[in-house]
mmCIF file of C-alpha atoms in Angstrom:
data_model
loop_
_atom_site.group_PDB
_atom_site.id
_atom_site.type_symbol
_atom_site.label_atom_id
_atom_site.label_comp_id
_atom_site.label_asym_id
_atom_site.label_seq_id
_atom_site.Cartn_x
_atom_site.Cartn_y
_atom_site.Cartn_z
ATOM 1 C CA MET M 11 85.345 56.516 32.033
ATOM 2 C CA ALA M 12 88.211 54.046 32.446
ATOM 3 C CA ASN M 13 87.065 52.220 29.312
ATOM 4 C CA SER M 14 87.309 55.447 27.310
ATOM 5 C CA ASP M 15 90.815 56.081 28.675
ATOM 6 C CA GLN M 16 91.840 52.535 27.751
ATOM 7 C CA ARG M 17 90.567 53.008 24.190
ATOM 8 C CA THR M 18 92.430 56.327 23.925
ATOM 9 C CA ASP M 19 95.628 54.704 25.218
ATOM 10 C CA ALA M 20 95.210 51.791 22.792
ATOM 11 C CA ALA M 21 94.618 54.163 19.860
ATOM 12 C CA SER M 22 97.621 56.240 20.871
ATOM 13 C CA GLU M 23 99.809 53.131 21.127
ATOM 14 C CA LYS M 24 98.590 51.930 17.718
ATOM 15 C CA ASP M 25 99.408 55.337 16.208
ATOM 16 C CA ARG M 26 102.866 55.261 17.842
ATOM 17 C CA GLU M 27 103.482 51.778 16.381
ATOM 18 C CA LYS M 28 102.379 52.954 12.921
ATOM 19 C CA TRP M 29 104.726 55.950 13.130
ATOM 20 C CA MET M 30 107.648 53.723 14.149
ATOM 21 C CA ALA M 31 106.921 51.164 11.415
ATOM 22 C CA ARG M 32 106.765 53.860 8.725
ATOM 23 C CA PHE M 33 109.949 55.481 10.073
ATOM 24 C CA GLN M 34 111.825 52.162 9.991
ATOM 25 C CA VAL M 35 110.739 51.350 6.443
ATOM 26 C CA ARG M 36 111.599 54.822 5.136
ATOM 27 C CA LEU M 37 114.916 54.800 7.001
ATOM 28 C CA ALA M 38 115.861 51.412 5.571
ATOM 29 C CA MET M 39 115.288 52.831 2.068
ATOM 30 C CA GLN M 40 117.856 55.610 2.542
ATOM 31 C CA PRO M 41 121.256 55.235 0.831
ATOM 32 C CA GLY M 42 123.862 53.492 2.972
ATOM 33 C CA VAL M 43 121.466 52.540 5.770
ATOM 34 C CA ASP M 44 122.069 49.100 7.222
ATOM 35 C CA ARG M 45 120.547 47.164 10.101
ATOM 36 C CA ALA M 46 122.836 48.817 12.669
ATOM 37 C CA VAL M 47 121.703 52.292 11.576
ATOM 38 C CA VAL M 48 118.034 51.329 11.799
ATOM 39 C CA LEU M 49 118.535 49.804 15.252
ATOM 40 C CA GLN M 50 120.397 52.890 16.506
ATOM 41 C CA ALA M 51 117.760 55.281 15.162
ATOM 42 C CA VAL M 52 114.905 53.239 16.666
ATOM 43 C CA LYS M 53 116.770 53.110 19.979
ATOM 44 C CA ASP M 54 117.233 56.909 19.905
ATOM 45 C CA VAL M 55 113.559 57.589 19.154
ATOM 46 C CA THR M 56 112.330 55.043 21.701
ATOM 47 C CA ALA M 57 114.605 56.390 24.435
ATOM 48 C CA HIS M 58 113.579 59.987 23.781
ATOM 49 C CA CYS M 59 109.878 59.145 23.833
ATOM 50 C CA ALA M 60 110.255 57.036 26.994
ATOM 51 C CA GLU M 61 112.096 59.867 28.773
ATOM 52 C CA THR M 62 109.783 62.672 27.704
ATOM 53 C CA GLY M 63 106.466 60.870 27.286
ATOM 54 C CA GLU M 64 106.144 62.520 23.873
ATOM 55 C CA HIS M 65 104.595 60.827 20.865
ATOM 56 C CA PRO M 66 107.243 60.366 18.144
ATOM 57 C CA ARG M 67 105.256 62.584 15.746
ATOM 58 C CA THR M 68 105.293 65.378 18.335
ATOM 59 C CA ALA M 69 109.007 64.964 18.997
ATOM 60 C CA PHE M 70 110.286 64.246 15.482
ATOM 61 C CA GLY M 71 107.532 65.204 13.048
ATOM 62 C CA ASP M 72 106.735 63.298 9.882
ATOM 63 C CA PRO M 73 108.321 59.817 9.884
ATOM 64 C CA ASP M 74 109.415 60.109 6.234
ATOM 65 C CA SER M 75 111.195 63.421 6.797
ATOM 66 C CA TYR M 76 112.759 62.256 10.034
ATOM 67 C CA ALA M 77 114.045 59.103 8.311
ATOM 68 C CA VAL M 78 115.960 61.298 5.852
ATOM 69 C CA GLN M 79 117.344 63.399 8.721
ATOM 70 C CA ALA M 80 118.319 60.351 10.776
ATOM 71 C CA ALA M 81 120.089 58.761 7.812
ATOM 72 C CA ALA M 82 122.007 61.979 7.162
ATOM 73 C CA ARG M 83 123.072 62.023 10.821
ATOM 74 C CA LEU M 84 123.891 58.322 11.235
ATOM 75 C CA VAL M 85 125.297 57.224 7.852
ATOM 76 C CA PRO M 86 128.833 58.334 6.952
ATOM 77 C CA ALA M 87 128.680 60.560 3.862
ATOM 78 C CA ASP M 88 131.077 58.394 1.838
ATOM 79 C CA ARG M 89 129.010 55.255 2.472
ATOM 80 C CA ALA M 90 125.801 57.052 1.445
ATOM 81 C CA ALA M 91 127.504 58.341 -1.729
ATOM 82 C CA ARG M 92 128.687 54.830 -2.675
ATOM 83 C CA ALA M 93 125.177 53.467 -2.118
ATOM 84 C CA ARG M 94 123.693 56.192 -4.341
ATOM 85 C CA GLN M 95 126.243 55.384 -7.064
ATOM 86 C CA ARG M 96 125.400 51.668 -6.906
ATOM 87 C CA LYS M 97 121.695 52.457 -7.125
ATOM 88 C CA ALA M 98 122.270 54.704 -10.150
ATOM 89 C CA VAL M 99 124.204 51.926 -11.916
ATOM 90 C CA VAL M 100 121.508 49.355 -11.136
ATOM 91 C CA ASP M 101 118.755 51.748 -12.287
ATOM 92 C CA THR M 102 120.638 52.369 -15.538
ATOM 93 C CA LEU M 103 121.099 48.650 -16.150
ATOM 94 C CA ASP M 104 117.426 48.008 -15.415
ATOM 95 C CA SER M 105 116.465 50.705 -17.903
ATOM 96 C CA VAL M 106 118.760 49.279 -20.602
ATOM 97 C CA LEU M 107 117.435 45.743 -20.011
ATOM 98 C CA LYS M 108 113.843 46.961 -20.183
ATOM 99 C CA LYS M 109 114.524 48.717 -23.494
ATOM 100 C CA ALA M 110 116.248 45.574 -24.828
ATOM 101 C CA ARG M 111 113.234 43.456 -23.810
ATOM 102 C CA ASP M 112 110.871 45.978 -25.432
ATOM 103 C CA VAL M 113 112.865 45.914 -28.672
ATOM 104 C CA ALA M 114 113.056 42.115 -28.626
ATOM 105 C CA GLY M 115 109.353 41.902 -27.850
ATOM 106 C CA LEU M 116 109.921 39.921 -24.668
#
């Protein structure tokens, strides 16, 4: 019986780690998110789960959706807007360069 409990605990821990890894990656992809934001969000999730014993999926839901929510809560709106503008400029330049390469046959 103890072996079965150990396997369940190990599977649960693995699932928790996968949730956290996905959350961190998705959070880092949000506009304006820097290392400090990721660290704060991970600290918040970890502390909540340690206090309540809840699995992060139970407490916060889908890691992708929660990453968007956490970014909205932790990143100042003006910083997120500037990051979105920069990304739009870079995407436009990439598109123009790709078209130029296509026309040039590169």
